[in-house]
Coordinates of C-alpha atoms in Angstrom, one line a residue:
Chain A
M1 CA -10.2 -8.2 8.5
A2 CA -12.6 -8.5 5.5
A3 CA -10.2 -6.8 3.1
A4 CA -7.4 -9.2 4.1
R5 CA -9.7 -12.2 3.5
V6 CA -10.7 -10.9 0.1
R7 CA -7.1 -10.4 -0.8
R8 CA -6.3 -14.0 0.4
V9 CA -9.2 -15.5 -1.6
A10 CA -8.3 -13.4 -4.6
G11 CA -4.7 -14.6 -4.3
A12 CA -5.8 -18.2 -4.2
I13 CA -8.0 -17.7 -7.3
G14 CA -5.1 -16.0 -9.0
L15 CA -2.8 -18.9 -8.3
R16 CA -5.5 -21.4 -9.7
L17 CA -6.0 -19.1 -12.7
G18 CA -2.2 -19.2 -13.4
G19 CA -2.3 -23.0 -13.2
A20 CA -5.3 -23.0 -15.5
V21 CA -3.5 -20.8 -18.1
L22 CA -0.5 -23.1 -17.9
V23 CA -2.7 -26.1 -18.7
V24 CA -4.5 -24.4 -21.5
W25 CA -1.1 -23.3 -23.0
G26 CA 0.2 -26.9 -22.7
A27 CA -3.0 -28.2 -24.3
A28 CA -2.6 -25.7 -27.2
T29 CA 1.1 -26.7 -27.6
L30 CA 0.2 -30.4 -27.7
A31 CA -2.5 -29.5 -30.2
F32 CA -0.1 -27.6 -32.4
L33 CA 2.3 -30.5 -32.3
A34 CA -0.5 -32.9 -33.3
I35 CA -1.2 -30.6 -36.4
Y36 CA 2.4 -30.1 -37.2
L37 CA 3.5 -33.7 -36.9
T38 CA 0.5 -35.2 -38.7
P39 CA 2.1 -37.1 -41.7
G40 CA 1.1 -35.8 -45.1
D41 CA 0.6 -32.3 -46.4
P42 CA -2.1 -30.4 -44.4
A43 CA -3.1 -28.6 -47.7
Y44 CA -4.6 -31.8 -48.8
A45 CA -6.8 -31.9 -45.8
V46 CA -8.1 -28.5 -46.7
V47 CA -9.1 -29.6 -50.3
G48 CA -10.5 -32.8 -49.0
G49 CA -7.9 -35.6 -49.3
T50 CA -5.5 -36.7 -52.0
D51 CA -8.5 -38.0 -54.1
A52 CA -9.5 -34.4 -54.8
N53 CA -6.4 -34.2 -57.1
P54 CA -5.8 -30.5 -56.7
S55 CA -3.5 -28.6 -59.0
P56 CA -0.1 -27.5 -57.6
A57 CA -1.2 -23.8 -57.9
V58 CA -4.2 -24.4 -55.7
L59 CA -2.1 -26.3 -53.1
A60 CA 0.5 -23.4 -53.1
Q61 CA -2.3 -20.9 -52.6
I62 CA -3.7 -22.9 -49.7
R63 CA -0.3 -23.2 -48.2
A64 CA 0.2 -19.5 -48.3
E65 CA -3.3 -18.8 -47.0
Y66 CA -3.0 -21.0 -44.0
G67 CA 0.7 -20.3 -43.4
F68 CA 1.8 -24.0 -44.0
D69 CA 4.9 -22.7 -45.9
Q70 CA 6.2 -20.9 -42.9
P71 CA 8.9 -22.5 -40.5
W72 CA 7.5 -24.2 -37.4
Y73 CA 8.3 -21.4 -35.0
V74 CA 6.5 -18.8 -37.0
Q75 CA 3.5 -21.1 -37.3
Y76 CA 3.6 -21.8 -33.6
G77 CA 4.1 -18.1 -32.7
S78 CA 1.2 -16.8 -34.8
Y79 CA -1.0 -19.7 -33.6
L80 CA -0.4 -18.7 -30.0
W81 CA -0.9 -15.0 -30.8
R82 CA -4.2 -15.7 -32.5
L83 CA -5.3 -18.0 -29.7
A84 CA -4.5 -15.4 -27.1
H85 CA -6.8 -13.0 -28.9
G86 CA -9.6 -15.6 -29.1
D87 CA -9.0 -16.4 -32.7
L88 CA -9.4 -20.2 -33.0
G89 CA -8.4 -20.4 -36.6
T90 CA -10.2 -21.4 -39.8
S91 CA -11.8 -24.8 -40.3
Y92 CA -10.2 -26.8 -43.2
R93 CA -13.5 -28.2 -44.2
L94 CA -16.3 -25.8 -43.3
R95 CA -14.2 -22.8 -44.7
E96 CA -15.4 -20.6 -41.9
P97 CA -13.9 -19.4 -38.6
V98 CA -13.8 -22.2 -36.1
A99 CA -15.3 -19.9 -33.5
T100 CA -18.4 -19.4 -35.7
A101 CA -18.8 -23.1 -36.2
I102 CA -18.5 -23.7 -32.4
G103 CA -20.9 -20.9 -31.6
Q104 CA -23.6 -22.4 -33.8
Q105 CA -23.4 -25.8 -32.1
L106 CA -22.7 -24.7 -28.5
G107 CA -26.3 -24.1 -27.5
G108 CA -27.6 -27.6 -28.0
T109 CA -24.6 -29.2 -26.1
V110 CA -24.8 -26.8 -23.2
Q111 CA -28.5 -27.5 -22.9
L112 CA -27.9 -31.3 -23.0
A113 CA -25.0 -31.1 -20.5
L114 CA -26.8 -28.9 -18.0
A115 CA -30.0 -31.0 -18.1
A116 CA -27.9 -34.2 -17.7
G117 CA -25.7 -32.8 -14.9
L118 CA -28.7 -31.5 -12.9
L119 CA -30.6 -34.7 -13.3
A120 CA -27.6 -36.8 -12.3
V121 CA -26.9 -34.7 -9.1
V122 CA -30.6 -34.7 -8.1
L123 CA -31.0 -38.4 -8.7
A124 CA -27.8 -39.2 -6.8
I125 CA -28.8 -37.1 -3.8
V126 CA -32.3 -38.6 -3.6
V127 CA -31.2 -42.2 -4.1
A128 CA -28.2 -42.0 -1.7
L129 CA -30.3 -40.3 1.1
L130 CA -32.9 -43.0 0.8
T131 CA -30.6 -46.0 0.7
A132 CA -27.6 -45.2 2.8
H133 CA -27.3 -47.2 6.0
R134 CA -30.6 -49.1 5.5
R135 CA -31.3 -52.8 5.7
P136 CA -28.9 -55.0 3.8
W137 CA -31.2 -55.9 1.0
I138 CA -32.1 -52.3 0.1
R139 CA -28.4 -51.5 0.0
G140 CA -27.7 -54.6 -2.0
V141 CA -30.4 -53.8 -4.7
S142 CA -29.3 -50.2 -5.0
S143 CA -25.6 -50.8 -5.1
S144 CA -26.1 -53.6 -7.8
A145 CA -28.2 -51.2 -9.8
D146 CA -25.3 -48.6 -9.5
L147 CA -22.8 -51.2 -10.7
V148 CA -24.8 -52.2 -13.7
L149 CA -25.7 -48.6 -14.7
A150 CA -22.1 -47.5 -14.2
S151 CA -20.8 -50.4 -16.3
M152 CA -23.1 -50.3 -19.3
P153 CA -22.0 -48.3 -22.3
S154 CA -24.2 -45.1 -22.4
F155 CA -25.0 -45.6 -26.1
W156 CA -26.5 -49.0 -25.2
L157 CA -28.6 -47.5 -22.4
G158 CA -29.7 -44.9 -25.1
I159 CA -30.7 -47.8 -27.5
L160 CA -32.7 -49.4 -24.8
L161 CA -34.5 -46.1 -23.9
L162 CA -35.2 -45.5 -27.6
S163 CA -36.6 -49.0 -28.0
A164 CA -38.9 -48.6 -25.0
F165 CA -40.0 -45.0 -25.2
S166 CA -39.7 -44.0 -28.9
Y167 CA -40.3 -47.2 -30.9
G168 CA -42.3 -49.2 -28.3
L169 CA -44.5 -46.7 -26.5
H170 CA -44.2 -43.8 -29.0
L171 CA -44.0 -41.3 -26.1
L172 CA -40.9 -39.3 -27.1
P173 CA -39.2 -38.4 -30.4
A174 CA -36.2 -40.5 -31.4
I175 CA -34.1 -37.8 -33.1
G176 CA -33.7 -34.1 -33.4
N177 CA -33.3 -30.9 -31.3
R178 CA -36.8 -29.5 -31.2
G179 CA -38.6 -28.9 -27.9
W180 CA -38.1 -30.4 -24.4
Q181 CA -39.4 -33.8 -25.6
S182 CA -36.4 -34.3 -27.7
L183 CA -34.1 -33.4 -24.8
V184 CA -35.5 -36.0 -22.4
L185 CA -34.0 -39.2 -23.8
P186 CA -30.5 -37.9 -24.6
A187 CA -30.3 -36.2 -21.1
V188 CA -31.4 -39.3 -19.3
T189 CA -28.9 -41.4 -21.3
L190 CA -26.1 -39.1 -20.4
A191 CA -27.3 -38.7 -16.8
L192 CA -27.9 -42.2 -15.5
P193 CA -24.3 -43.5 -15.7
L194 CA -23.1 -40.3 -14.0
A195 CA -25.9 -40.6 -11.4
A196 CA -24.8 -44.2 -10.6
V197 CA -21.2 -43.1 -9.9
L198 CA -22.3 -40.1 -7.9
T199 CA -24.7 -42.3 -5.9
Q200 CA -21.9 -44.7 -5.0
V201 CA -19.6 -41.8 -3.8
L202 CA -22.4 -40.1 -1.9
R203 CA -23.7 -43.2 -0.2
N204 CA -20.2 -44.3 0.9
A205 CA -19.7 -40.8 2.4
L206 CA -23.1 -40.8 4.1
E207 CA -22.5 -44.2 5.6
E208 CA -19.2 -43.1 7.0
V209 CA -20.7 -39.9 8.5
L210 CA -23.7 -41.8 10.0
E211 CA -21.3 -43.8 12.1
E212 CA -19.9 -40.6 13.7
P213 CA -20.6 -39.8 17.5
F214 CA -22.2 -36.5 16.6
I215 CA -24.9 -38.4 14.7
T216 CA -25.6 -40.5 17.8
S217 CA -25.8 -37.4 19.9
A218 CA -28.2 -35.7 17.5
R219 CA -30.4 -38.8 17.6
A220 CA -30.2 -38.8 21.4
R221 CA -31.6 -35.2 21.3
G222 CA -34.7 -36.7 19.7
L223 CA -34.2 -35.7 16.1
S224 CA -36.0 -37.8 13.6
D225 CA -34.0 -40.0 11.1
T226 CA -35.0 -37.7 8.2
A227 CA -33.7 -34.6 10.2
V228 CA -30.4 -36.3 11.0
R229 CA -29.8 -37.3 7.4
L230 CA -30.8 -33.9 5.9
R231 CA -29.4 -31.5 8.5
H232 CA -26.3 -33.3 9.9
A233 CA -25.1 -36.1 7.6
M234 CA -25.8 -34.5 4.2
R235 CA -23.6 -31.5 4.9
H236 CA -20.6 -33.6 5.6
A237 CA -21.1 -35.9 2.7
L238 CA -21.5 -33.0 0.2
I239 CA -17.7 -32.5 -0.1
P240 CA -16.9 -35.7 -1.9
L241 CA -20.0 -35.3 -4.0
A242 CA -18.9 -31.9 -5.1
T243 CA -15.4 -33.2 -6.0
M244 CA -16.8 -36.0 -8.1
T245 CA -19.4 -33.8 -9.7
G246 CA -16.7 -31.4 -10.9
Y247 CA -14.6 -34.1 -12.3
L248 CA -17.5 -35.7 -14.2
L249 CA -19.1 -32.5 -15.4
G250 CA -15.7 -31.4 -16.7
G251 CA -15.6 -34.6 -18.8
L252 CA -19.2 -34.5 -20.0
L253 CA -18.2 -33.2 -23.5
G254 CA -16.6 -36.7 -24.2
G255 CA -20.0 -38.3 -23.5
T256 CA -21.9 -35.9 -25.7
V257 CA -20.0 -37.2 -28.8
V258 CA -21.7 -40.6 -28.6
T259 CA -25.0 -39.3 -27.2
E260 CA -25.5 -36.7 -30.0
T261 CA -24.6 -39.2 -32.6
L262 CA -27.0 -41.8 -31.2
F263 CA -29.9 -39.3 -31.1
S264 CA -28.9 -37.4 -34.3
R265 CA -28.8 -34.1 -32.2
Q266 CA -26.9 -31.0 -33.3
G267 CA -24.1 -30.0 -31.0
L268 CA -20.4 -29.8 -30.3
G269 CA -20.1 -33.6 -30.1
R270 CA -21.3 -34.1 -33.6
L271 CA -19.2 -31.3 -34.8
L272 CA -16.2 -32.9 -33.2
L273 CA -16.9 -36.3 -34.7
T274 CA -17.3 -34.8 -38.2
A275 CA -14.1 -32.9 -37.8
V276 CA -12.2 -36.1 -36.6
N277 CA -13.5 -38.0 -39.6
G278 CA -12.5 -35.2 -42.0
K279 CA -9.1 -34.6 -40.3
D280 CA -10.3 -31.1 -39.8
L281 CA -7.7 -30.5 -37.1
P282 CA -8.3 -26.8 -36.3
V283 CA -11.9 -27.7 -35.2
V284 CA -10.8 -30.8 -33.3
I285 CA -8.1 -28.8 -31.4
A286 CA -10.5 -25.9 -30.7
I287 CA -13.1 -28.1 -29.1
V288 CA -10.5 -30.0 -27.1
V289 CA -8.9 -26.7 -25.8
L290 CA -12.4 -25.5 -25.0
S291 CA -13.1 -28.6 -23.1
A292 CA -9.9 -28.1 -21.0
V293 CA -11.0 -24.5 -20.2
V294 CA -14.4 -25.8 -19.1
Y295 CA -12.8 -28.4 -17.0
M296 CA -10.6 -25.8 -15.3
V297 CA -13.5 -23.4 -14.8
V298 CA -15.8 -26.1 -13.3
N299 CA -13.1 -27.3 -10.9
L300 CA -12.3 -23.7 -9.9
A301 CA -16.0 -23.1 -9.2
I302 CA -16.1 -26.3 -7.2
D303 CA -13.1 -25.2 -5.1
L304 CA -14.9 -21.9 -4.4
V305 CA -18.0 -23.9 -3.2
Y306 CA -16.1 -26.0 -0.6
P307 CA -15.9 -23.2 2.0
L308 CA -19.7 -22.6 1.6
I309 CA -20.3 -26.2 2.5
D310 CA -17.7 -26.6 5.3
P311 CA -17.1 -23.5 7.4
R312 CA -13.8 -25.0 8.7
L313 CA -12.3 -24.4 5.2
R314 CA -13.1 -20.7 5.3
R315 CA -10.2 -19.9 7.7
L316 CA -7.8 -21.7 5.4
A317 CA -8.9 -20.1 2.2
Chain B
M1 CA -17.2 -58.1 6.3
S2 CA -15.5 -61.4 7.2
A3 CA -16.8 -62.9 4.0
A4 CA -14.8 -60.4 2.0
V5 CA -11.6 -61.3 3.8
S6 CA -12.0 -65.1 3.7
R7 CA -10.1 -67.1 1.2
R8 CA -13.1 -68.5 -0.8
P9 CA -14.4 -66.0 -3.3
P10 CA -18.1 -65.0 -3.0
V11 CA -20.7 -66.5 -5.5
A12 CA -20.8 -63.2 -7.5
V13 CA -17.0 -63.4 -8.0
L14 CA -17.2 -67.1 -9.1
A15 CA -20.0 -66.3 -11.5
A16 CA -18.0 -63.4 -12.9
L17 CA -14.9 -65.6 -13.3
V18 CA -16.9 -68.3 -15.1
F19 CA -18.3 -65.7 -17.5
L20 CA -14.8 -64.2 -18.1
A21 CA -13.5 -67.8 -18.8
F22 CA -16.3 -68.2 -21.4
L23 CA -15.3 -64.9 -23.0
A24 CA -11.7 -66.0 -23.1
A25 CA -12.7 -69.2 -24.8
S26 CA -14.9 -67.2 -27.3
A27 CA -11.9 -64.9 -28.1
L28 CA -9.4 -67.8 -28.6
V29 CA -11.5 -70.5 -30.4
P30 CA -14.8 -68.9 -31.5
Q31 CA -15.1 -71.6 -34.3
W32 CA -15.8 -74.2 -31.5
I33 CA -18.5 -72.2 -29.8
A34 CA -20.4 -70.3 -32.4
P35 CA -23.2 -72.1 -34.2
H36 CA -22.7 -70.2 -37.6
D37 CA -20.2 -68.5 -39.7
P38 CA -20.3 -64.8 -38.5
L39 CA -20.0 -63.5 -42.1
A40 CA -22.5 -66.0 -43.7
I41 CA -25.4 -64.1 -45.2
G42 CA -28.8 -65.8 -44.8
P43 CA -32.3 -65.5 -46.3
H44 CA -34.0 -64.5 -43.0
V45 CA -33.3 -60.8 -42.4
L46 CA -33.8 -59.4 -38.9
A47 CA -35.5 -62.6 -37.8
A48 CA -36.7 -63.0 -34.2
P49 CA -34.8 -65.5 -31.9
S50 CA -35.5 -69.1 -32.9
A51 CA -33.9 -72.6 -32.4
A52 CA -31.7 -72.0 -35.5
H53 CA -30.7 -68.5 -34.5
P54 CA -30.9 -68.2 -30.7
L55 CA -30.5 -64.4 -30.7
G56 CA -32.1 -63.8 -34.1
T57 CA -30.4 -62.5 -37.2
D58 CA -29.2 -59.1 -38.4
E59 CA -30.0 -56.9 -41.5
N60 CA -28.1 -59.3 -43.8
G61 CA -29.4 -62.5 -42.3
R62 CA -26.2 -63.2 -40.3
D63 CA -26.5 -65.0 -37.0
V64 CA -26.3 -62.5 -34.1
L65 CA -25.1 -65.0 -31.5
S66 CA -22.2 -66.1 -33.7
R67 CA -21.3 -62.5 -34.5
I68 CA -21.3 -61.7 -30.7
I69 CA -19.0 -64.6 -30.1
Y70 CA -16.6 -63.7 -32.9
G71 CA -16.7 -60.1 -31.7
T72 CA -15.3 -61.1 -28.3
R73 CA -11.8 -61.1 -29.6
E74 CA -11.9 -57.5 -30.7
A75 CA -13.5 -56.4 -27.4
L76 CA -11.0 -58.2 -25.2
L77 CA -8.1 -57.0 -27.4
L78 CA -9.2 -53.4 -27.2
G79 CA -9.8 -53.6 -23.4
F80 CA -6.8 -55.4 -22.3
G81 CA -4.4 -54.1 -25.0
A82 CA -5.3 -50.5 -24.3
V83 CA -4.9 -50.9 -20.5
A84 CA -1.6 -52.7 -21.1
L85 CA -0.4 -49.7 -23.1
S86 CA -1.6 -47.2 -20.4
L87 CA 0.1 -49.4 -17.8
V88 CA 3.5 -49.5 -19.5
G89 CA 3.5 -45.8 -20.5
G90 CA 2.1 -44.7 -17.1
S91 CA 4.6 -46.8 -15.2
A92 CA 7.5 -45.4 -17.2
L93 CA 6.4 -41.8 -16.5
G94 CA 5.4 -42.5 -13.0
V95 CA 8.7 -44.1 -12.0
L96 CA 10.5 -41.3 -13.7
A97 CA 8.6 -38.7 -11.8
G98 CA 8.8 -40.7 -8.5
L99 CA 12.5 -41.3 -8.6
G100 CA 13.9 -38.4 -10.7
N101 CA 15.1 -35.1 -9.3
R102 CA 12.7 -32.2 -8.7
F103 CA 13.1 -30.8 -12.2
V104 CA 12.3 -34.1 -13.9
E105 CA 9.5 -34.6 -11.6
S106 CA 7.8 -31.3 -12.1
V107 CA 8.2 -31.4 -15.9
V108 CA 6.7 -34.9 -16.1
M109 CA 3.9 -34.1 -13.6
R110 CA 3.0 -30.9 -15.5
F111 CA 2.5 -33.0 -18.7
V112 CA 0.5 -35.4 -16.7
D113 CA -1.7 -32.6 -15.3
I114 CA -2.3 -31.3 -18.8
G115 CA -3.3 -34.8 -19.9
L116 CA -5.6 -35.2 -16.9
A117 CA -7.5 -31.9 -17.8
F118 CA -9.0 -33.7 -20.8
P119 CA -11.8 -36.3 -20.8
E120 CA -10.1 -39.5 -21.9
M121 CA -12.6 -39.9 -24.8
L122 CA -11.6 -36.4 -26.2
L123 CA -7.8 -37.4 -25.9
A124 CA -8.6 -40.6 -27.8
L125 CA -10.4 -38.6 -30.5
V126 CA -7.4 -36.3 -30.9
V127 CA -5.1 -39.3 -31.4
I128 CA -7.5 -40.7 -34.0
A129 CA -7.8 -37.3 -35.7
V130 CA -4.1 -37.5 -36.3
T131 CA -3.7 -41.3 -37.0
G132 CA -7.0 -42.2 -38.5
G133 CA -9.5 -44.9 -37.4
G134 CA -9.3 -48.7 -37.3
T135 CA -8.9 -51.3 -34.6
T136 CA -5.2 -50.8 -33.9
N137 CA -5.4 -47.0 -33.9
A138 CA -8.4 -47.2 -31.6
L139 CA -6.5 -49.4 -29.2
M140 CA -3.5 -47.0 -29.3
A141 CA -5.8 -44.0 -28.8
I142 CA -7.5 -45.4 -25.7
G143 CA -4.2 -46.7 -24.3
I144 CA -2.5 -43.3 -24.8
A145 CA -5.5 -41.4 -23.3
G146 CA -5.2 -43.6 -20.1
I147 CA -1.5 -42.9 -19.6
P148 CA -1.8 -39.7 -17.4
S149 CA -4.0 -41.3 -14.7
F150 CA -1.8 -44.4 -14.5
A151 CA 1.3 -42.2 -14.3
R152 CA -0.1 -40.3 -11.4
L153 CA -0.9 -43.6 -9.5
V154 CA 2.5 -45.1 -10.1
R155 CA 4.2 -41.9 -9.0
A156 CA 2.3 -41.9 -5.8
Q157 CA 3.2 -45.6 -5.2
T158 CA 6.8 -45.0 -6.0
L159 CA 7.1 -42.1 -3.7
G160 CA 5.8 -44.3 -0.9
I161 CA 8.3 -47.1 -1.6
R162 CA 11.4 -45.0 -2.4
R163 CA 12.3 -44.6 1.3
A164 CA 11.2 -48.1 2.3
P165 CA 13.7 -50.1 4.4
F166 CA 14.1 -52.9 1.8
V167 CA 15.1 -50.3 -0.9
E168 CA 17.7 -48.8 1.4
A169 CA 18.9 -52.3 2.1
A170 CA 19.2 -53.1 -1.6
R171 CA 21.2 -49.8 -2.0
G172 CA 23.4 -50.7 0.9
L173 CA 24.0 -54.1 -0.8
G174 CA 25.5 -52.2 -3.7
L175 CA 22.7 -52.7 -6.3
S176 CA 22.7 -50.2 -9.2
E177 CA 19.7 -47.8 -9.6
P178 CA 18.3 -49.5 -12.6
Q179 CA 18.5 -52.9 -10.8
I180 CA 16.7 -51.4 -7.7
V181 CA 13.9 -50.0 -10.0
V182 CA 13.4 -53.2 -11.9
R183 CA 13.8 -55.8 -9.0
H184 CA 12.3 -53.9 -6.0
I185 CA 10.4 -50.7 -6.8
L186 CA 8.4 -51.7 -9.8
P187 CA 7.1 -55.1 -8.4
N188 CA 6.0 -53.5 -5.2
A189 CA 4.6 -50.4 -6.8
I190 CA 2.7 -52.3 -9.5
R191 CA 0.8 -54.8 -7.4
P192 CA -1.9 -52.3 -6.2
I193 CA -1.9 -50.7 -9.6
L194 CA -2.6 -54.1 -11.3
V195 CA -5.8 -54.3 -9.3
L196 CA -6.9 -50.9 -10.5
A197 CA -5.9 -51.9 -14.1
T198 CA -8.3 -54.8 -13.9
I199 CA -11.1 -52.3 -13.3
G200 CA -9.6 -50.1 -16.0
V201 CA -10.1 -53.0 -18.5
G202 CA -13.9 -52.5 -18.2
T203 CA -13.7 -48.8 -18.9
A204 CA -11.3 -49.3 -21.9
T205 CA -13.6 -52.0 -23.4
V206 CA -16.6 -49.6 -23.3
A207 CA -14.4 -46.8 -24.8
G208 CA -13.4 -49.2 -27.6
A209 CA -17.0 -50.2 -28.3
A210 CA -17.9 -46.5 -28.2
L211 CA -15.3 -45.7 -30.8
S212 CA -16.5 -48.6 -33.0
F213 CA -20.1 -47.3 -32.5
I214 CA -19.3 -43.9 -33.9
G215 CA -17.4 -45.4 -36.8
L216 CA -13.8 -44.8 -35.7
G217 CA -12.9 -48.3 -34.5
T218 CA -13.2 -51.6 -36.2
P219 CA -14.8 -51.2 -39.7
P220 CA -17.6 -53.5 -40.9
P221 CA -18.2 -56.3 -41.9
A222 CA -15.9 -57.7 -39.2
P223 CA -18.0 -58.7 -36.1
S224 CA -17.6 -56.0 -33.5
W225 CA -20.0 -55.3 -30.6
G226 CA -19.8 -51.6 -31.1
V227 CA -20.5 -51.7 -34.9
M228 CA -23.4 -54.2 -34.3
L229 CA -25.1 -51.7 -31.9
S230 CA -24.5 -48.9 -34.4
T231 CA -26.2 -50.9 -37.2
A232 CA -28.9 -52.0 -34.8
R233 CA -29.7 -48.3 -34.1
N234 CA -31.2 -48.1 -37.6
F235 CA -33.5 -51.1 -37.1
L236 CA -34.9 -50.4 -33.7
D237 CA -38.4 -50.0 -35.1
R238 CA -38.4 -53.6 -36.5
S239 CA -36.2 -55.7 -34.1
W240 CA -35.5 -54.6 -30.5
W241 CA -33.5 -57.7 -29.7
Y242 CA -30.8 -56.9 -32.2
G243 CA -30.2 -53.7 -30.2
V244 CA -30.3 -55.5 -26.8
M245 CA -27.9 -58.5 -27.3
P246 CA -24.5 -57.0 -28.1
G247 CA -24.9 -54.4 -25.4
L248 CA -25.8 -57.1 -22.9
A249 CA -22.5 -58.8 -23.8
I250 CA -20.5 -55.6 -23.1
T251 CA -22.3 -54.8 -19.9
L252 CA -21.9 -58.4 -18.5
M253 CA -18.2 -58.3 -19.4
V254 CA -17.7 -54.9 -17.7
V255 CA -19.7 -55.9 -14.6
S256 CA -17.7 -59.2 -14.4
V257 CA -14.4 -57.4 -14.7
T258 CA -15.4 -54.8 -12.0
V259 CA -16.7 -57.5 -9.6
V260 CA -13.4 -59.4 -9.9
G261 CA -11.4 -56.2 -9.7
R262 CA -13.1 -55.0 -6.5
W263 CA -12.8 -58.4 -4.9
L264 CA -8.9 -58.3 -5.6
Q265 CA -8.8 -54.8 -4.2
R266 CA -10.5 -55.9 -1.0
R267 CA -8.1 -58.8 -0.7
T268 CA -5.0 -56.7 -1.1
E269 CA -6.3 -54.2 1.3
A270 CA -7.1 -56.8 3.9
R271 CA -3.7 -58.3 3.7
R272 CA -1.9 -55.1 4.6

């Protein structure tokens, strides 16, 4: 019994991993096409644009070094070969392996993303539990707040927070990476719009569940409102929350570009922006492929969480 | 609930429509609305709001209100233009996948899946890394980044309609496949999608402002909400209102678009 189930689960994971590999391969191919089809000689991007006025000998040396003089299928093949071995290539601008550059910046961004993700989920659960299926005005205030928070650009939210807490009250530092104090404002900036979307999803799910007959029967057995919400309604509403959380966390890297720029924080987002500005395509591509991998892993993890939330899904898995 | 279904739009929707009409006017004829030239440099730098400058002045003494009004055109162009591009590209791919044979469908949908695995902001940044920045390229980048999600929606719609009795009837009447797609399938598939596109305009506007904010969209000194916020970031210690006003314009616009979009959505759902 147990062995058969392990095999089934492993099979399901294997299928998903296969799909993930396919997506990453597709992403890498699109990325290669982006580099290959970019108008202009990539050798110029390495020396820093046509203004640098490099000598033909230098250009020829760069072309040989980066393999730009090879036909496209050789370039594509060696690109995939290196990628499969974890070699992300060499940055045009930084003149160091892309993996090294990413490794240096990864910590700050992971810290920021985890803090923001955790804050967003906790906030959403608390607010949705408190406001779902309450008097119309409580609901109205809360859903209007969600709408405004989900609508405003995150960088504007960040500017408002900076004005209030850094320049107005002098409570928190405006820029930098040092200490937990410098993490507070960027994390809140990134978390609030996410929390707004998650609250909307969770509140809708909770309100649907709270109309179910088993809720009425639980209340009839004399359970308090809090117990009904926490023990019975929450479990059902967690599934859509998990789906949405996975989707949003997978996309968090896009949000860090703006947040890290606004707060002058070191991280992958800043590295990406610098690379886009400098047409440093190997770095751009590596970060984008990394993001696709993170997205797949997060969503795979969420898929594995579903049966823990809903026992009915265990039989199917 | 009955209020949502009734013919008369609720107050919030009316307010949103009035604000959007004002934005449309600002985009078309800013010179009739703005009190000053958006590029005119004045002596009062970073001045607080006053009768002459209702929203204060920026770091070059330019009128913030006038710059916001003149910046409307860029914001609306980016928002609506990008969504139009996503809509056209997404519809083409979605109809192709929805009506094509299994091979065509699986090839198209694999590409769509790959596109969906990236946050739209990152996809837009890749496009800009290749094409370079600027207003037009930012519009293209956001529009292209939105194609996969629209393609998925249109495909789902097309699959639902493909076997509908009126399509069979059209086929029975001897209409050619392209005629059926253009006259029967697209109009019926697109109506619910247009509602979602309305809400998408809000997201695309924010994305456009974000690109301008990080310096990849509209370059200064042209008036742009995103660029204004990026400049305001450097003067927050001296003038907080400069950082508030352009963001307020973006937020109000997105809220208005979302309110109208959700109302349209409820109406189309109620009609079915």
